[in-house]
Coordinates of C-alpha atoms in Angstrom, one line a residue:
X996 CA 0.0 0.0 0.0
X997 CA 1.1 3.4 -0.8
X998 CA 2.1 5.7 1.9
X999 CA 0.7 8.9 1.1
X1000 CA 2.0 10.8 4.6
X1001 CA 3.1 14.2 3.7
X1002 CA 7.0 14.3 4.0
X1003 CA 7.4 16.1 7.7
X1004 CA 9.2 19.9 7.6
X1005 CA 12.1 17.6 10.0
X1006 CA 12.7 15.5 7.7
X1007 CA 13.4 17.9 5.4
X1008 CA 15.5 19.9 7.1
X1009 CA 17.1 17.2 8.2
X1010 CA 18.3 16.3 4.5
X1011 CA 17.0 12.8 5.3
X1012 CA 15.0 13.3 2.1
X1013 CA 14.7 15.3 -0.7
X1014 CA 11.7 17.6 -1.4
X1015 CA 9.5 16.9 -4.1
X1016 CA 9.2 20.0 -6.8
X1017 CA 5.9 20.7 -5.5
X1018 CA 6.9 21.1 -2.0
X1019 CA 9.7 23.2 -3.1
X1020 CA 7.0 25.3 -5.0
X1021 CA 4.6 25.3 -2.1
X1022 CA 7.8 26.4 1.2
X1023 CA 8.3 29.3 -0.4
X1024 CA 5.1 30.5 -1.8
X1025 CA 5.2 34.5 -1.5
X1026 CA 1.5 34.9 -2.1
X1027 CA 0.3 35.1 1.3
X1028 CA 2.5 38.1 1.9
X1029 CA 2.2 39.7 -1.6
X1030 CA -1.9 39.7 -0.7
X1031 CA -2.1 42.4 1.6
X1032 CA 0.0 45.0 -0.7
X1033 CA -2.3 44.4 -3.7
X1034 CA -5.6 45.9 -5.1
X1035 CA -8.1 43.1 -5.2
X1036 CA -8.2 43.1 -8.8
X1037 CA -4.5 42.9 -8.9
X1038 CA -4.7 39.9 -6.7
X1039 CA -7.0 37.8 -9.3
X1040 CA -3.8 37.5 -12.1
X1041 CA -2.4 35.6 -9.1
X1042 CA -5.4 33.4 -8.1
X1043 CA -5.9 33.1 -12.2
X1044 CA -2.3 31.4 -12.3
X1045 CA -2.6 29.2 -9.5
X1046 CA -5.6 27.2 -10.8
X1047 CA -3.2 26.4 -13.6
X1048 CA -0.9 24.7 -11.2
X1049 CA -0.2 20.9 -11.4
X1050 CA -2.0 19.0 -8.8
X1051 CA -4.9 22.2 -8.4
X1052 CA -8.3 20.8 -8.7
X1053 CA -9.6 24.3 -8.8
X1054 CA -12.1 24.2 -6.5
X1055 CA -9.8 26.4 -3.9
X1056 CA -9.0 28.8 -6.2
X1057 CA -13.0 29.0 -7.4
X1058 CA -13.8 29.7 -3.9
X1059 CA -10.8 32.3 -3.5
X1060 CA -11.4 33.7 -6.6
X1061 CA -15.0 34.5 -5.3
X1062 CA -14.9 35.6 -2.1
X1063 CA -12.5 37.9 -3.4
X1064 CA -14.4 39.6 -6.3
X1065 CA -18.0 39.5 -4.5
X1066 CA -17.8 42.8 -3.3
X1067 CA -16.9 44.3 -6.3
X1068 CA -19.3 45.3 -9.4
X1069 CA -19.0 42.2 -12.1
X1070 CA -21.8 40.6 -11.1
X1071 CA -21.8 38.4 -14.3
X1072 CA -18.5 36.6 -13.3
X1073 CA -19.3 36.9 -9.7
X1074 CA -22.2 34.8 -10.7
X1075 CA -20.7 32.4 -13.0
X1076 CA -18.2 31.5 -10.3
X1077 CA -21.0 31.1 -7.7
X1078 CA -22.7 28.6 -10.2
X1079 CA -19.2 27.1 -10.6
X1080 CA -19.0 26.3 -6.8
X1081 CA -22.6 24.8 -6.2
X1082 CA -23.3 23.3 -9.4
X1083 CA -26.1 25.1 -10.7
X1084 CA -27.6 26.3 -13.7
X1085 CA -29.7 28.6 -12.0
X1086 CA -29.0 32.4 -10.9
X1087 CA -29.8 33.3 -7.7
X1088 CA -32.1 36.6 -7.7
X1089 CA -29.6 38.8 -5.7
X1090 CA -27.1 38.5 -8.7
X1091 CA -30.0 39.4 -11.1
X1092 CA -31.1 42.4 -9.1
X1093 CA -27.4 43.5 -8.7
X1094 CA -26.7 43.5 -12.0
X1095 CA -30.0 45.5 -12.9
X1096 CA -29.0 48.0 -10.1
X1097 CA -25.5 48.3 -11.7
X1098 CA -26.9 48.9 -15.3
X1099 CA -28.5 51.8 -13.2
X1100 CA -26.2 53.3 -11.8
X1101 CA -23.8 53.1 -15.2
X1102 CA -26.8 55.1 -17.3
X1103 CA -27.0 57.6 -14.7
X1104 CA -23.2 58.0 -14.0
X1105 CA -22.9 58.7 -18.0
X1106 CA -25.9 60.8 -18.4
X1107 CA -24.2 62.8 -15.8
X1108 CA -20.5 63.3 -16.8
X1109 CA -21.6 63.5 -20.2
X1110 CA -21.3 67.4 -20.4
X1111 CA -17.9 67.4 -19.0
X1112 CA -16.7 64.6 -21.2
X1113 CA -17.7 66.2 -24.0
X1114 CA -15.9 69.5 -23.0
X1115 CA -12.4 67.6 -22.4
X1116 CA -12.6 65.9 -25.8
X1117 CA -13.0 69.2 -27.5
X1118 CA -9.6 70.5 -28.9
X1119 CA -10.5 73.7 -29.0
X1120 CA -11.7 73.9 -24.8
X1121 CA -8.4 71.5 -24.4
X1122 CA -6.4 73.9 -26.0
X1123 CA -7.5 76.7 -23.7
X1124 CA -6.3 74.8 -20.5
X1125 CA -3.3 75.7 -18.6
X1126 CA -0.7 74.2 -15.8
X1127 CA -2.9 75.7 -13.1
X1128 CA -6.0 73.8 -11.9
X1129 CA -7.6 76.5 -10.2
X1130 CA -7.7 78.6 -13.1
X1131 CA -8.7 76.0 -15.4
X1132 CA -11.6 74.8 -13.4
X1133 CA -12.2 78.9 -12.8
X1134 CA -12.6 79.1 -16.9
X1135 CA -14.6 76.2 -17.3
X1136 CA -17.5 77.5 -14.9
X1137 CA -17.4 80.8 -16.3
X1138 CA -17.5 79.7 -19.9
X1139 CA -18.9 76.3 -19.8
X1140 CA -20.8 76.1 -16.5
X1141 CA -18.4 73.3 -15.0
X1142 CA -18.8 72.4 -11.3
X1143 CA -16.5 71.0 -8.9
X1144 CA -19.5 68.6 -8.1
X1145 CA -19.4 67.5 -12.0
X1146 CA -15.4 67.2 -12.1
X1147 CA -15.7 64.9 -8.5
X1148 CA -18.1 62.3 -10.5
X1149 CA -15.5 61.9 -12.8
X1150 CA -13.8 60.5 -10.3
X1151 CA -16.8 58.8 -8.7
X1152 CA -17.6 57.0 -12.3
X1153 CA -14.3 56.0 -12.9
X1154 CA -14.0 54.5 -9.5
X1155 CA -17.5 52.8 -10.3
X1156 CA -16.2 51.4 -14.0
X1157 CA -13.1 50.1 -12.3
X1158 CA -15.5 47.9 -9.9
X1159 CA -17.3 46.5 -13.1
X1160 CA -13.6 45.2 -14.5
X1161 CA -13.6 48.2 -17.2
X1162 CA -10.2 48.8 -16.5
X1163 CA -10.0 50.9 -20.0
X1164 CA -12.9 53.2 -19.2
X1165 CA -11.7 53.6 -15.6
X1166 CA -8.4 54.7 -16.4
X1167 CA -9.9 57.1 -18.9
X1168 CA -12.1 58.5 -16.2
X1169 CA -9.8 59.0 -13.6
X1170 CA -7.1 60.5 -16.0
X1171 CA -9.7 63.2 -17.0
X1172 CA -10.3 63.8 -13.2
X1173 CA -6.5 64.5 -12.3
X1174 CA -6.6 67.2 -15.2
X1175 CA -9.2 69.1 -13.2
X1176 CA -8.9 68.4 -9.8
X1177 CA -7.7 70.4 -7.0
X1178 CA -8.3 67.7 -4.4
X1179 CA -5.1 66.4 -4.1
X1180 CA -5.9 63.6 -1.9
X1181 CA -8.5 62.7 -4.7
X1182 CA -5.9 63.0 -7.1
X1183 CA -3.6 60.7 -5.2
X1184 CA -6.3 57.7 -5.2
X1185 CA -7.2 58.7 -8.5
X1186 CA -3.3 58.1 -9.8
X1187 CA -3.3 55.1 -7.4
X1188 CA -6.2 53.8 -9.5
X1189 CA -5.1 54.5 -13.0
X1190 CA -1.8 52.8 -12.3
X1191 CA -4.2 49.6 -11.1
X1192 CA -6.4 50.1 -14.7
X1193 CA -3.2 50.4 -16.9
X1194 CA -1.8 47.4 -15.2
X1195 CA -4.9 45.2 -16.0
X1196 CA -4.6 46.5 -19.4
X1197 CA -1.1 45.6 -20.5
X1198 CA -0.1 48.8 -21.2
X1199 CA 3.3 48.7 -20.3
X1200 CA 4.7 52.2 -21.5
X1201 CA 2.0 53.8 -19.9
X1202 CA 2.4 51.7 -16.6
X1203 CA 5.6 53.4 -16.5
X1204 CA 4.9 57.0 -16.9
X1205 CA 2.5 56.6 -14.0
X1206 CA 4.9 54.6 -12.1
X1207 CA 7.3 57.7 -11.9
X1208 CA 4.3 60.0 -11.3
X1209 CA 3.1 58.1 -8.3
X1210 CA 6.8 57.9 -7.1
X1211 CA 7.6 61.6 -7.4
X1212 CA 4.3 62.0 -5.4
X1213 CA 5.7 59.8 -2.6
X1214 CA 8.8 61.9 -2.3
X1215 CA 7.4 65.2 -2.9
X1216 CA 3.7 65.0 -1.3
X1217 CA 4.2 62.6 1.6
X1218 CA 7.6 64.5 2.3
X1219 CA 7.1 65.0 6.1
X1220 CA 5.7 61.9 6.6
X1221 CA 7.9 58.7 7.0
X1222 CA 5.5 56.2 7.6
X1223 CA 2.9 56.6 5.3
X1224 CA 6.0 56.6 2.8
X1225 CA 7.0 53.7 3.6
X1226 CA 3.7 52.5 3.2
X1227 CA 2.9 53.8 0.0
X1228 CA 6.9 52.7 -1.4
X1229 CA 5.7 49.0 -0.1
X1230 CA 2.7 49.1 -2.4
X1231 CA 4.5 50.7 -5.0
X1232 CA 7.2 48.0 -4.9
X1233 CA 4.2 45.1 -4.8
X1234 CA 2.7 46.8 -7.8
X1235 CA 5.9 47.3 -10.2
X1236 CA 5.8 43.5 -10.2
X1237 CA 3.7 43.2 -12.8
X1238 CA 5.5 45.5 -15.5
X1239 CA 9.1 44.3 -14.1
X1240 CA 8.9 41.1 -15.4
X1241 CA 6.4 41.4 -18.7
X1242 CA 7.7 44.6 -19.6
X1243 CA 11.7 44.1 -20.6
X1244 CA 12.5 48.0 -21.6
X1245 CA 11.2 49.0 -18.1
X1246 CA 13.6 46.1 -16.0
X1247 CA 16.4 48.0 -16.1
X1248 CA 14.1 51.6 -15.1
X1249 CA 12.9 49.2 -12.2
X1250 CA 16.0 47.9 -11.4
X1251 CA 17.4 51.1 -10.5
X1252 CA 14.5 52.5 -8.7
X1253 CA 14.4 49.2 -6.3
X1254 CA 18.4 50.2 -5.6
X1255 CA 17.8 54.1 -5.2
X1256 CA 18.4 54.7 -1.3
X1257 CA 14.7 55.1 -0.2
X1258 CA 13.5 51.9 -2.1
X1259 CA 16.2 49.5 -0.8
X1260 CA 15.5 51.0 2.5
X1261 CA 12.0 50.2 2.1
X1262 CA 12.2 46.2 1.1
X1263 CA 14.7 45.8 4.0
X1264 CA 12.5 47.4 6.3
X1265 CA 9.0 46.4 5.7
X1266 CA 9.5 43.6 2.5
X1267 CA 12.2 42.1 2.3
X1268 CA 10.7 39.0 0.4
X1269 CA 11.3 41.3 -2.4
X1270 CA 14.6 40.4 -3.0
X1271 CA 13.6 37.2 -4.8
X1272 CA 12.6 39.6 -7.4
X1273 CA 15.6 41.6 -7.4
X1274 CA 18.1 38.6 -7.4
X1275 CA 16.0 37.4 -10.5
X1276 CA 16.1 40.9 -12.3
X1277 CA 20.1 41.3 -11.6
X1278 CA 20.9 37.3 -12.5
X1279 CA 18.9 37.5 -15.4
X1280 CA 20.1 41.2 -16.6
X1281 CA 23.6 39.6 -17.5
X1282 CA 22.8 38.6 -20.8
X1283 CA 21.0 42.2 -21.2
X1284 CA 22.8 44.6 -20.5
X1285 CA 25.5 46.7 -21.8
X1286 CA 26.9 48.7 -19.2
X1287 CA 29.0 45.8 -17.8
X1288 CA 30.2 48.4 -14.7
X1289 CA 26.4 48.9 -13.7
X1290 CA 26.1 45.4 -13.9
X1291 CA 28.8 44.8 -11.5
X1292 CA 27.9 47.4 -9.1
X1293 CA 24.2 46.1 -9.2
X1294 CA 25.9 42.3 -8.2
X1295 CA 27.8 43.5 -5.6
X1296 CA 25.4 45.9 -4.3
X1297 CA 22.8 42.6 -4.4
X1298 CA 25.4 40.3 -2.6
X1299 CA 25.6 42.7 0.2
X1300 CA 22.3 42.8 1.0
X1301 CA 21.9 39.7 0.8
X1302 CA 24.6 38.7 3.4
X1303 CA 22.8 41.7 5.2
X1304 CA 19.3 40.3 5.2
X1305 CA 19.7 36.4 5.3
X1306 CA 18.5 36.2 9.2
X1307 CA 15.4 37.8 8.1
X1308 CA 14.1 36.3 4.7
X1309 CA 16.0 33.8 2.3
X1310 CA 15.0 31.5 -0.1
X1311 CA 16.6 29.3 -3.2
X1312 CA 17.6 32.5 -5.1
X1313 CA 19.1 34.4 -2.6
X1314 CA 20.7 31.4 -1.1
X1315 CA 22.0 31.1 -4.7
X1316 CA 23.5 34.0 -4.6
X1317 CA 25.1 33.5 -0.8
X1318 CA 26.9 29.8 -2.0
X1319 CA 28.4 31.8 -4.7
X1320 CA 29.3 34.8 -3.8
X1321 CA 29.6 34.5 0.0
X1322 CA 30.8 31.3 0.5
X1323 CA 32.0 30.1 -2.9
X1324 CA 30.2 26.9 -2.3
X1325 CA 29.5 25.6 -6.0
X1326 CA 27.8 22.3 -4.7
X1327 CA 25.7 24.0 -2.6
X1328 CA 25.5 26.8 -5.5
X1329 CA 24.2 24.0 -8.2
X1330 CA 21.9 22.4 -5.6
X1331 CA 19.9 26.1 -4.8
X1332 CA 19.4 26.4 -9.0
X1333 CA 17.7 23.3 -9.2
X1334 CA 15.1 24.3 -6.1
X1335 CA 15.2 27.6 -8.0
X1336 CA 13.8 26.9 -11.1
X1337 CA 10.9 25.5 -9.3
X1338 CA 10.4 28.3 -7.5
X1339 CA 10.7 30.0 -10.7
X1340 CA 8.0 28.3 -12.3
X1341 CA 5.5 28.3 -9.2
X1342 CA 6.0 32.3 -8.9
X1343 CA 3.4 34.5 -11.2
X1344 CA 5.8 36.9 -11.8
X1345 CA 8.8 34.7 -12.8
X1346 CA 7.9 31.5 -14.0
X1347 CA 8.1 33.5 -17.4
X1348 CA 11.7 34.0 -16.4
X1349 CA 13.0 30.5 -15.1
X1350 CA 14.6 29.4 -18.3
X1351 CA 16.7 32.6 -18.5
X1352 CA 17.6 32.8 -15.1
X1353 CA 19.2 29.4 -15.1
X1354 CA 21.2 29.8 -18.4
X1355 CA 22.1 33.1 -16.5
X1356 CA 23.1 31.6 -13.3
X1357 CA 25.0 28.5 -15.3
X1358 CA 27.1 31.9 -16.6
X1359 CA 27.7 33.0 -13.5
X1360 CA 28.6 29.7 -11.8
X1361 CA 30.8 29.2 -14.8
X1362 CA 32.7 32.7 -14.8
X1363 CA 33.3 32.4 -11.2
X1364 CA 35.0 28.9 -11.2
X1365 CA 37.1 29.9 -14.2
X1366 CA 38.5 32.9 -12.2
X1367 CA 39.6 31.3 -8.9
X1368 CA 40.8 27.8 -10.6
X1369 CA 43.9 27.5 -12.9
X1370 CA 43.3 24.1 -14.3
X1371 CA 39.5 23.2 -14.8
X1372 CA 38.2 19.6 -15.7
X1373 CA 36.0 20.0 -17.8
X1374 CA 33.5 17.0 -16.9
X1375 CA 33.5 18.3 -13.4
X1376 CA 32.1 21.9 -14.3
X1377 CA 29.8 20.3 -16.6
X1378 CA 28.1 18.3 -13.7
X1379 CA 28.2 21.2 -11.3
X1380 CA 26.3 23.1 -14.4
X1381 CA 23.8 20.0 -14.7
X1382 CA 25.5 19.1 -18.2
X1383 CA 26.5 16.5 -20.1
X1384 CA 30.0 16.4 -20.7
X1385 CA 29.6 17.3 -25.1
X1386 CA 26.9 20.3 -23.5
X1387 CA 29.6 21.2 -21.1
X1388 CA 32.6 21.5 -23.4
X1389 CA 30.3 23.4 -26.0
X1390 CA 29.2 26.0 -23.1
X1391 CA 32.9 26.8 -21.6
X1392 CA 34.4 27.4 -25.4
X1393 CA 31.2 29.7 -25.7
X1394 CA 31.8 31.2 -22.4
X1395 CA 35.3 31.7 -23.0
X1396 CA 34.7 33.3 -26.1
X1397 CA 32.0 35.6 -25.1
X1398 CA 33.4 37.1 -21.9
X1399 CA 36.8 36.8 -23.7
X1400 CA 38.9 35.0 -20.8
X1401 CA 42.3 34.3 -21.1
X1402 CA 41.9 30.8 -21.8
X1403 CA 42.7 27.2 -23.8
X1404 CA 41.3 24.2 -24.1
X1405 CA 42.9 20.6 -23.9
X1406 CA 40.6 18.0 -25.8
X1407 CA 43.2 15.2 -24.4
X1408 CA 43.3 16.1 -21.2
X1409 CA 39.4 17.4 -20.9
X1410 CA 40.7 20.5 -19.1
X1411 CA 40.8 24.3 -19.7
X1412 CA 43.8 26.1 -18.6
X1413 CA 43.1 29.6 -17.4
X1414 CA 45.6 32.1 -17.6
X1415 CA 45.5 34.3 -14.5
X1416 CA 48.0 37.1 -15.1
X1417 CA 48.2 38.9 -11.6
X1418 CA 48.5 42.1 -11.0
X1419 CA 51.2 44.7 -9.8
X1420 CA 51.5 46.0 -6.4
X1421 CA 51.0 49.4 -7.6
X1422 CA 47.9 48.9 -9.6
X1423 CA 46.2 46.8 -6.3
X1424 CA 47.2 50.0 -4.8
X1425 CA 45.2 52.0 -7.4
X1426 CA 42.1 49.5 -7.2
X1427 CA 41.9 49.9 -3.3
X1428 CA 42.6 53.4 -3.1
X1429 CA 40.3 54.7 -6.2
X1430 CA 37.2 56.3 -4.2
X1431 CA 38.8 56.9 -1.0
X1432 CA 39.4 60.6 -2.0
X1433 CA 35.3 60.3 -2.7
X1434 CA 34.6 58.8 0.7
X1435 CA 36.5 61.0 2.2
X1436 CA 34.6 64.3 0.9
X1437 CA 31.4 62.2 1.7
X1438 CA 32.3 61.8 5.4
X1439 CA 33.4 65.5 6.2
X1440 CA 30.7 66.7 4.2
X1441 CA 28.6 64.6 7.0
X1442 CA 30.7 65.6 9.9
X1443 CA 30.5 69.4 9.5
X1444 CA 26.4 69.2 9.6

């Protein structure tokens, strides 16, 4: 008889067995703590992928999926899915009677913004707008007959179109309000919301614009208040998830924001889970980026906070990145890729990236045993890189040629000699003395305050 007990969390750590991929998967699940920095319509993507797991019978997710969207406006779906749970073919009243009150409500929010929406799509009344809200909203009342009450439903339809799942309309809406508006917390939650509707929309080069707008609000707006910006950077961080990793031209604009003081502040303080998502961006940047001194910096600057952070969050990736460039473990190293690229594939936000990131991290592994290793067998990288031996000789001539290493191959032997040239006194001198003069402006600069 088969023994289906779940392999104990002991056992495990024990190494007495090894985790299946599933458990791997399932240990380091961020979801539970991505939740509570998401929009609930943010959150369904997530639900959406999980019911596409392996071994997910969907039922869970069904359930999730509608407790989560129940309060909202799509009263179709919301129905669909309650049908979906109980087996039914019937409708139950209260979703019929919704959905006529929400068919309502839409009618009368249009027949009442219709004036004003007709007024911002005229070039000529466009035109005639300046930088200054109160005078725009000043001209529109004396020559139009504008109100702030007609400007605030604006905002109260887009809000309402965003609650139906018309993400499109919604960010139309709420983009028309900001124009007018003078309420600036109104305006906040309005930019809040647009970023939400143009991340449900896929429209990555617009995701980004509004990225940077809600950003400089943080620093500008919320300027003598700490904790609410560290609350709002928190969300902000959750929320550039989405274009990080489906949007390549903004990685490296994310990238850098995430490493900006106040954001690297921000995931070591209140998220540090985060850094799964920055360890994937950097490892995976290699084979994109051109500046190979940014790249660097970004390494180094990722391997010291992770040696900083381990006590408080770690998982495969950044224990990756510890074996390798912590403790120069390269067992331990090619172990954590292999739990990696499961935790690749279970993540939403990377399991588009798993393939990259391990032909990434094989470069990495590779580049860093060629630089502290003279002679190199060449069977023994290729089974620390998960290759066959033909695989492994074809990757190190390629890896030799493409980061142009001072290296040559023996077919006889099956090794790779690496030529290590080392250098002069003088120049170490140079290398450990280059920003001191820097450091040193920095620190009096810091004294004399």
């Amino acid at each position: 008889m088969t023994d289906n007990t779940p392999t104990s969390a002991g056992a495990i750590m024990n190494g007495e067995v090894h985790p299946s991929p599933t458990e791997i998967a399932q240990q380091y699940d961020l979801l539970p703590r991505l939740i509570p920095h998401l929009d609930r319509h943010l959150i369904f993507p997530l639900l959406e992928f999980l019911s596409g797991q392996e071994g997910d019978d969907g039922t869970d997710v069904t359930k999730a999926k509608y407790e989560l969207l129940k309060q909202t406006n799509m009263t179709d779906y919301v129905a669909s899915l309650w049908q979906e749970i109980h087996d039914s073919d019937e409708v139950p009243e209260e979703f019929v009677q919704k959905r006529e009150e929400v068919l309502q409500r839409l009618s009368l929010f249009a027949e009442e913004t219709s004036r004003i929406d007709e007024l911002l799509n005229d070039e000529a009344v466009v035109s005639s707008l300046r930088s200054d809200k109160v005078a725009n909203l000043k001209f529109l009342e004396q020559q139009h007959g504008v109100t702030v009450e007609m400007v605030d439903m604006l905002y109260d339809y887009g809000r309402f179109q965003y609650s139906c799942g018309s993400y499109a309309n919604s960010a139309h809406l709420l983009d028309q309000f900001r124009i007018l508006s003078t309420d600036n917390d109104k305006a906040s939650s309005a930019s809040w919301g647009k970023l939400a509707a143009d991340i449900l929309t896929t429209n990555w080069e617009v995701v980004m614009e509004e990225i940077n707008k809600v950003k400089e609000s943080i620093d500008t707006k919320l300027f003598n208040n700490p904790l609410a910006q560290l609350e709002h950077r928190t969300w902000l961080i959750h929320w550039t998830l989405f274009p990080y990793f489906n949007c390549e031209p903004a990685r490296d604009d994310i990238t850098d924001i995430f490493f900006s003081p106040s954001f690297i502040n921000t995931i070591q303080t209140n998220c540090p889970w985060i850094l799964r998502y920055l360890a994937a961006a950097v490892i995976t940047n290699r084979s994109r980026t051109r500046n190979t001194g940014a790249y660097q910096k970004q390494l180094k600057d990722l391997v010291r906070i992770v040696r900083q952070e381990g006590y408080e969050y770690h998982d495969p990736l950044t224990d990756f990145v510890k074996a390798l460039y912590i403790d120069f473990d390269f067992e331990e190293a090619q172990k954590r890729l292999g739990e990696a690229d499961e935790v690749l594939k279970g993540d939403f936000f990377l399991a588009s990236t798993a393939d990259a990131f391990v032909e990434a991290a094989r470069h990495l592994i590779s580049e860093s045993y060629c630089k502290i290793h003279q002679r190199i067998d060449i069977k023994d990288l290729s089974a620390r890189l998960g290759l066959n031996q033909d695989e492994g000789e074809k990757w190190i001539v390629n890896l030799i040629r493409d980061t142009r290493m001072d290296g040559k191959l023996d077919y006889k032997e099956g090794t790779v000699l690496m030529n290590h040239p080392a250098n002069s006194v003088y120049q170490q001198v140079i290398e450990r003395t280059k920003g001191s003069f820097f450091r040193t402006s920095v620190l009096s600069a810091a004294v004399a305050k």
